[in-house]
Coordinates of C-alpha atoms and ligand atoms in Angstrom, one line a residue:
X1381 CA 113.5 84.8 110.7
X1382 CA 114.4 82.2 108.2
X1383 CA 112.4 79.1 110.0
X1384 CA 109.3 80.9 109.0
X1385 CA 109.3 81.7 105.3
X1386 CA 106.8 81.0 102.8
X1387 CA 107.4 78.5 99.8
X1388 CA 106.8 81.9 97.5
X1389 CA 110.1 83.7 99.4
X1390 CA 113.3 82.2 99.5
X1391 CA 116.5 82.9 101.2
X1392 CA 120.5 82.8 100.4
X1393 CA 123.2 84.1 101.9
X1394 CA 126.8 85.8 101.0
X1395 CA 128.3 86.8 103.2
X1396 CA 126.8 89.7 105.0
X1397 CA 123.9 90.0 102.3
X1398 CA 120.7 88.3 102.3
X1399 CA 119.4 87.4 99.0
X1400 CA 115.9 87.0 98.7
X1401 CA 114.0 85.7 96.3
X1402 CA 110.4 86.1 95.4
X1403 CA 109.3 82.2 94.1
X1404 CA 106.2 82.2 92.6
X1405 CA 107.1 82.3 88.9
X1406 CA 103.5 80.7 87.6
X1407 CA 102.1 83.4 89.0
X1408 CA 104.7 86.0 88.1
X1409 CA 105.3 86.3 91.5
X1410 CA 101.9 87.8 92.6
X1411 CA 101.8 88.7 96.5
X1412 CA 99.4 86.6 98.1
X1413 CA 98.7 87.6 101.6
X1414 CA 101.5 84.4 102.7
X1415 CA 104.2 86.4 100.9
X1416 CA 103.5 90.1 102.2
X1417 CA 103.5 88.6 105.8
X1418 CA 106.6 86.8 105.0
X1419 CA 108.0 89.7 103.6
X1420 CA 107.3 91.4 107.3
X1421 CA 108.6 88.8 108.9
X1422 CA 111.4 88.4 107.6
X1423 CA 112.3 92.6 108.3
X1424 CA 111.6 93.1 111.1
X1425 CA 113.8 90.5 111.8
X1426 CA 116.9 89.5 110.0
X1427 CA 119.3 86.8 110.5
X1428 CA 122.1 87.5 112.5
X1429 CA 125.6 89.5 110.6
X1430 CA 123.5 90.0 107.5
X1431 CA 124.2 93.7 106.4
X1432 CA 122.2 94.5 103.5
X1433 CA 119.8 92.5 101.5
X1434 CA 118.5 92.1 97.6
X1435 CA 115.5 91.3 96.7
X1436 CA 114.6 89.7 93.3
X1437 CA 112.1 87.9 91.3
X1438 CA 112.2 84.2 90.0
X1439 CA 111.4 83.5 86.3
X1440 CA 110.8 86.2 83.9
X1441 CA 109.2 88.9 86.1
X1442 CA 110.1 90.8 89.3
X1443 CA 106.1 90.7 90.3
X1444 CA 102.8 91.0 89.0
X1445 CA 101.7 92.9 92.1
X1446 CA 98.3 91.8 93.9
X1447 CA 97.0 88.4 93.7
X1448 CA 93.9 89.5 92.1
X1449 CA 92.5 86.2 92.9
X1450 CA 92.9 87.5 96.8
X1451 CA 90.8 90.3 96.4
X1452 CA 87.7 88.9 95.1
X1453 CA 84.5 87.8 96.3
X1454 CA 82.0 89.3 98.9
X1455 CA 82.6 93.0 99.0
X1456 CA 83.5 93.7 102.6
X1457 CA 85.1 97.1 103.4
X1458 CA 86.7 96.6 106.6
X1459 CA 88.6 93.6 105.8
X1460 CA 89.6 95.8 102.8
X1461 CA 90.9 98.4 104.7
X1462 CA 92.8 95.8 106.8
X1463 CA 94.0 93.9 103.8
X1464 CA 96.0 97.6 102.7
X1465 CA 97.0 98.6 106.1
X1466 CA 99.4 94.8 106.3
X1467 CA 100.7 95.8 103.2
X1468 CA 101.5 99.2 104.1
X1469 CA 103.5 97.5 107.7
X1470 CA 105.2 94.7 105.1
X1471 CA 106.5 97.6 103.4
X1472 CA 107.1 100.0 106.3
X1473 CA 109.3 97.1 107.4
X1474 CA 111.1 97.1 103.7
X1475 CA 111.5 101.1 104.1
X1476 CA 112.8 101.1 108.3
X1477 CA 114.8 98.0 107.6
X1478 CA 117.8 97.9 109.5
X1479 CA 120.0 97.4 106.7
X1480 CA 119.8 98.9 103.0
X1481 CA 117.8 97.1 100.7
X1482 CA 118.6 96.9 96.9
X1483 CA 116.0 95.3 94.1
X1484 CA 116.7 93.7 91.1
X1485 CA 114.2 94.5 89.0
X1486 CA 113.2 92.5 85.4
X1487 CA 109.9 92.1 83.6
X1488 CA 106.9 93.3 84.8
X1489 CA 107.3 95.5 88.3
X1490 CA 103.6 96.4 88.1
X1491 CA 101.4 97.6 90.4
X1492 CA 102.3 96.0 93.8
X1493 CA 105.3 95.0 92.4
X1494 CA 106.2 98.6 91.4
X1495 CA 105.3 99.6 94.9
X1496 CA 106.7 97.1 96.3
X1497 CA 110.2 98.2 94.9
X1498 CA 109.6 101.6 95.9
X1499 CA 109.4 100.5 99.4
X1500 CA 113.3 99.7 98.9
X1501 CA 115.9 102.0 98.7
X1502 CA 118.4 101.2 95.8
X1503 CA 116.5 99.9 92.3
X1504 CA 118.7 98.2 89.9
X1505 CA 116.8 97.7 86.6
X1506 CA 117.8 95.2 84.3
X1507 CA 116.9 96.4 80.2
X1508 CA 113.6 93.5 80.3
X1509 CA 112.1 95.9 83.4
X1510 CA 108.8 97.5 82.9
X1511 CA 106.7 99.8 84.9
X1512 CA 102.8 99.8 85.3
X1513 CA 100.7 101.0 87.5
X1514 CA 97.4 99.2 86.0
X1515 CA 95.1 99.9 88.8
X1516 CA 92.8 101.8 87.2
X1517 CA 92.1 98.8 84.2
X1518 CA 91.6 96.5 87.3
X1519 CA 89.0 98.9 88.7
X1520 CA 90.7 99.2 92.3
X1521 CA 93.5 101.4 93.8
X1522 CA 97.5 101.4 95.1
X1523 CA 97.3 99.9 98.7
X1524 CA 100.4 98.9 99.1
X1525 CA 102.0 102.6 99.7
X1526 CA 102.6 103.1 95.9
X1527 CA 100.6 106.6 96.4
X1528 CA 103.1 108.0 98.9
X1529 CA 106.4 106.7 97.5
X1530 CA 106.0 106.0 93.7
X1531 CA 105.0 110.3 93.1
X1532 CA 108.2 110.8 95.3
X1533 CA 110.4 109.0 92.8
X1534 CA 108.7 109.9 89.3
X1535 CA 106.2 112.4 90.1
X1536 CA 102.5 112.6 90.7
X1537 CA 101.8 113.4 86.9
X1538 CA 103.6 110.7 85.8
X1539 CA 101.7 108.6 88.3
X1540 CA 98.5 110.1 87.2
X1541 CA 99.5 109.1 83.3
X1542 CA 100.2 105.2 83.9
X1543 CA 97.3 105.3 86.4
X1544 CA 94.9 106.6 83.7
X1545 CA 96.4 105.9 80.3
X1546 CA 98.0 102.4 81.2
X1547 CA 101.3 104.0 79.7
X1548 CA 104.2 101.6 80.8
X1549 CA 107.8 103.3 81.3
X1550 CA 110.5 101.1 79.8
X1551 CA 113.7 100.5 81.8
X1552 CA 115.3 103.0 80.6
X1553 CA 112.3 105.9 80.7
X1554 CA 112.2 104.4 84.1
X1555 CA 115.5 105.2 84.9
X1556 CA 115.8 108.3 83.4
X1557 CA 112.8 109.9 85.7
X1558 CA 113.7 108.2 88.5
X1559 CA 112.2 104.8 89.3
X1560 CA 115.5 103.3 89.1
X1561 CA 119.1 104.4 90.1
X1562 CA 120.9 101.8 87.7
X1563 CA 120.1 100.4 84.5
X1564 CA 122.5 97.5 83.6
X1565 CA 121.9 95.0 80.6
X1566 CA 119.4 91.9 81.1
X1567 CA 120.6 89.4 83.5
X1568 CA 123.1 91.6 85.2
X1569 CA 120.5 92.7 87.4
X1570 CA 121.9 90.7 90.6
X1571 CA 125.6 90.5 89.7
X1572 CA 125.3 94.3 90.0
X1573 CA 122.7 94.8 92.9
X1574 CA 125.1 92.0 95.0
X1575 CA 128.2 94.4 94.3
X1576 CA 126.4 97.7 95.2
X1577 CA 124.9 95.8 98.4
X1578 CA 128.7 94.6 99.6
X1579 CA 129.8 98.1 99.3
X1580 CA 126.7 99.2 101.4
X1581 CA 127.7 96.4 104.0
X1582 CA 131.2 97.7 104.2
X1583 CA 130.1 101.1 105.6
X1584 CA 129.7 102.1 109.3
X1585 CA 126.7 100.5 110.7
X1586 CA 125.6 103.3 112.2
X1587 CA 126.2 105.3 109.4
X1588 CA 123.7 103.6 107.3
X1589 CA 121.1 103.0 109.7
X1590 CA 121.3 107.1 109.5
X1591 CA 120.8 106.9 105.9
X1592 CA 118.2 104.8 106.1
X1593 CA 116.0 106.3 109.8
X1594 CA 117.3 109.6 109.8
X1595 CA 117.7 111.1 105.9
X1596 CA 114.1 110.3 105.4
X1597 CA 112.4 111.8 108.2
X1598 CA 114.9 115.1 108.0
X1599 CA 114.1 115.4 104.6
X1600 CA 110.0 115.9 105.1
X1601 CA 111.1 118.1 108.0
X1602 CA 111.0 121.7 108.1
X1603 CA 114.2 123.3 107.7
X1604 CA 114.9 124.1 111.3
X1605 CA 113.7 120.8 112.6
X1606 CA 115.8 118.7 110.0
X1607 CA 118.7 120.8 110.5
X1608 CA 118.9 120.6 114.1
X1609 CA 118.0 116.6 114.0
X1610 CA 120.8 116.3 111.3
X1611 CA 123.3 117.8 114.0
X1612 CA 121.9 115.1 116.9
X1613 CA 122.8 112.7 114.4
X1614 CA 126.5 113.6 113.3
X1615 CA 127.3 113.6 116.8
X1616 CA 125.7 110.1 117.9
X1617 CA 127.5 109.1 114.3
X1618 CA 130.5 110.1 115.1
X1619 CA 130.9 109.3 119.0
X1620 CA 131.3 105.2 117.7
X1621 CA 134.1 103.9 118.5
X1622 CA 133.3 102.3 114.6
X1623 CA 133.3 105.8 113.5
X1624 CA 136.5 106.8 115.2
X1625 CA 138.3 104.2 114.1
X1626 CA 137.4 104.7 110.7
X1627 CA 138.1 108.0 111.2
X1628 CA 142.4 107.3 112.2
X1629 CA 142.1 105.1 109.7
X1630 CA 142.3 107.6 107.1
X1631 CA 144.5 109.8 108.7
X1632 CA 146.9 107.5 109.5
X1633 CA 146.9 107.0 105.6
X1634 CA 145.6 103.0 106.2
X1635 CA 142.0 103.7 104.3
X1636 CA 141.1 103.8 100.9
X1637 CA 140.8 107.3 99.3
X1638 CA 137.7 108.1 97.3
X1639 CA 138.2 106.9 93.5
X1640 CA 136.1 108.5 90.6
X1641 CA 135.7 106.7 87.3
Ligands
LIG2441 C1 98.2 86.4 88.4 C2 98.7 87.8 88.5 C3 98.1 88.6 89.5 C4 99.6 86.8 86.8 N1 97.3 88.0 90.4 N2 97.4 86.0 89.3 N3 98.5 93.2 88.6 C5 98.1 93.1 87.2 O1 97.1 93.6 86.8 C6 99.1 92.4 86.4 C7 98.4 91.1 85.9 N4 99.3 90.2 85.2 C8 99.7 90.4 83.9 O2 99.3 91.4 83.2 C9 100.5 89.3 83.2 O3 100.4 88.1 84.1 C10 102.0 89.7 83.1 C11 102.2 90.8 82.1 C12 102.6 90.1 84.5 C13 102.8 88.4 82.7 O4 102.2 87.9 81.5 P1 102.5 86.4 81.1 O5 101.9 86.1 79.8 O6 103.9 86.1 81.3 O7 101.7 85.4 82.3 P2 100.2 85.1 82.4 O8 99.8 83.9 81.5 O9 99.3 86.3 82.3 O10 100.1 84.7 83.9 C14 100.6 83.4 84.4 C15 99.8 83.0 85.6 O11 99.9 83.9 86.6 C16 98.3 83.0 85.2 O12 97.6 82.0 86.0 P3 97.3 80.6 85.4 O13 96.7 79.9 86.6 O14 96.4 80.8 84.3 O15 98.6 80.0 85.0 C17 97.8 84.4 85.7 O16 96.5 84.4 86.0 C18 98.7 84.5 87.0 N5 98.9 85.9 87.4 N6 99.5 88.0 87.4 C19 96.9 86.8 90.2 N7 98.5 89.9 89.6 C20 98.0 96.5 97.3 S1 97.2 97.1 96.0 C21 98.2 96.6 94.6 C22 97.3 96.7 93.4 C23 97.9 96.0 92.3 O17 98.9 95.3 92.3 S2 97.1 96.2 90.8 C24 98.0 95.3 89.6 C25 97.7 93.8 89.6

């Protein structure tokens, strides 16, 4: 799905990771309706052999969030409703991807932008990242998700402060309660998010696509229910010939052993 991108998205490759880019600087890379289509497009169906991807932000900010200018004009509640539910299937397609997908994040990750990165599942922060939710000064709401995911990684009262206060979490707050599994200095962002993504792409294919379908939904389960899906799951894990090769592998002393530190 590379024939169809938007000017404001655009792709690279290396090896087995996608790298793509959100291009729309002068506008600090504000999703317009183009871009959160793209953004579906593009994962629901990714180029062949690509394994992970990372998504980052041109310029000096990781997104702005809504185009404002997008949601202005004649009041009209249905197209409103609309308008939220294609961001909440862009994002759906972000969250059910295939493959893992890691942001950089630098700058403002604000509103859309901040859900937008929740909707992916490894958040590298560069020491330039902020987080705002600025909704509320704007006089609408999250519709891009942000209620369901951002709470889940920071907490609903922490939502509920930058939602009313306008409080903005530095990089490092951010990472501390959550928003963000790595912090690395400014401009190292990439660098590191292209390293974690390689590693990612290395593991078992079916492996991750459990990490990524299964994990989730088991999670929200009830115990019982989780526990028993978590067993289905081993076993289709483990009955790949992928998996069984891996598997000798290590016993025949021909795989890497776990390093710490
Ligand atoms: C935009 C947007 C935007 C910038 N929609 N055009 N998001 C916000 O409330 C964040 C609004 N943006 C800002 O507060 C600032 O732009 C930034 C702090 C991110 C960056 O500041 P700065 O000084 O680097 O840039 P700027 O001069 O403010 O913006 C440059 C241009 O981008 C300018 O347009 P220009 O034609 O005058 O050059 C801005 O108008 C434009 N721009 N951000 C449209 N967001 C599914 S619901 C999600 C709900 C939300 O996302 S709410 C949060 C919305």
């Amino acid at each position: 799905m590379t024939d169809h991108l938007p000017p404001t998205l655009v792709l690279e490759r290396d090896g087995p990771v996608a790298l793509l880019a959100l291009n729309r600087a002068e506008k600090r890379n504000a999703l317009d309706d183009r871009t959160i289509l793209g953004l579906a497009a593009f994962f629901r169906n990714l180029p062949e052999g690509i394994r992970a991807v990372v998504l980052h932000g041109r310029g000096d900010h990781f997104c702005a969030g809504l185009d404002l200018g997008e949601v202005t004009g004649e009041p009209d509640l249905f197209k409103g409703i609309l308008h939220s539910r294609m961001w909440h299937e862009a994002f759906r397609a972000i969250q059910y991807a295939s493959v893992p997908v890691f942001t950089v994040l630098h700058g403002a990750v604000v509103g859309g932008g901040f859900e937008l990165a929740a909707a992916s599942h490894i958040r590298v922060a560069e020491a330039s990242a902020y987080f705002a939710l600025p909704e509320g000064q704007r006089g609408i709401f999250l519709g891009g998700g942000g209620s369901m995911r951002i709470p889940r990684l920071i907490g609903v009262p922490m939502v509920q402060d930058l939602m009313l206060t306008g409080r903005t979490l530095s990089a490092e707050e951010g990472h501390r309660m959550g928003a963000a599994q790595y912090l690395v200095p400014g401009g190292q962002g990439r660098a590191k998010a292209l390293e974690l993504a390689h590693k990612a792409a290395g593991n078992a294919r079916m492996t991750n696509y459990a990490v990524l379908q299964a994990l989730p939904h088991i999670a929200e389960s009830s115990p019982e229910a989780g526990l028993f899906t978590e067993s289905l799951m081993a076993a289709i894990a483990e009955a790949t010939p992928e998996a069984q090769e891996r598997l000798r592998a290590f016993l025949e002393k021909r795989a890497r052993k776990i390093t710490h530190g």
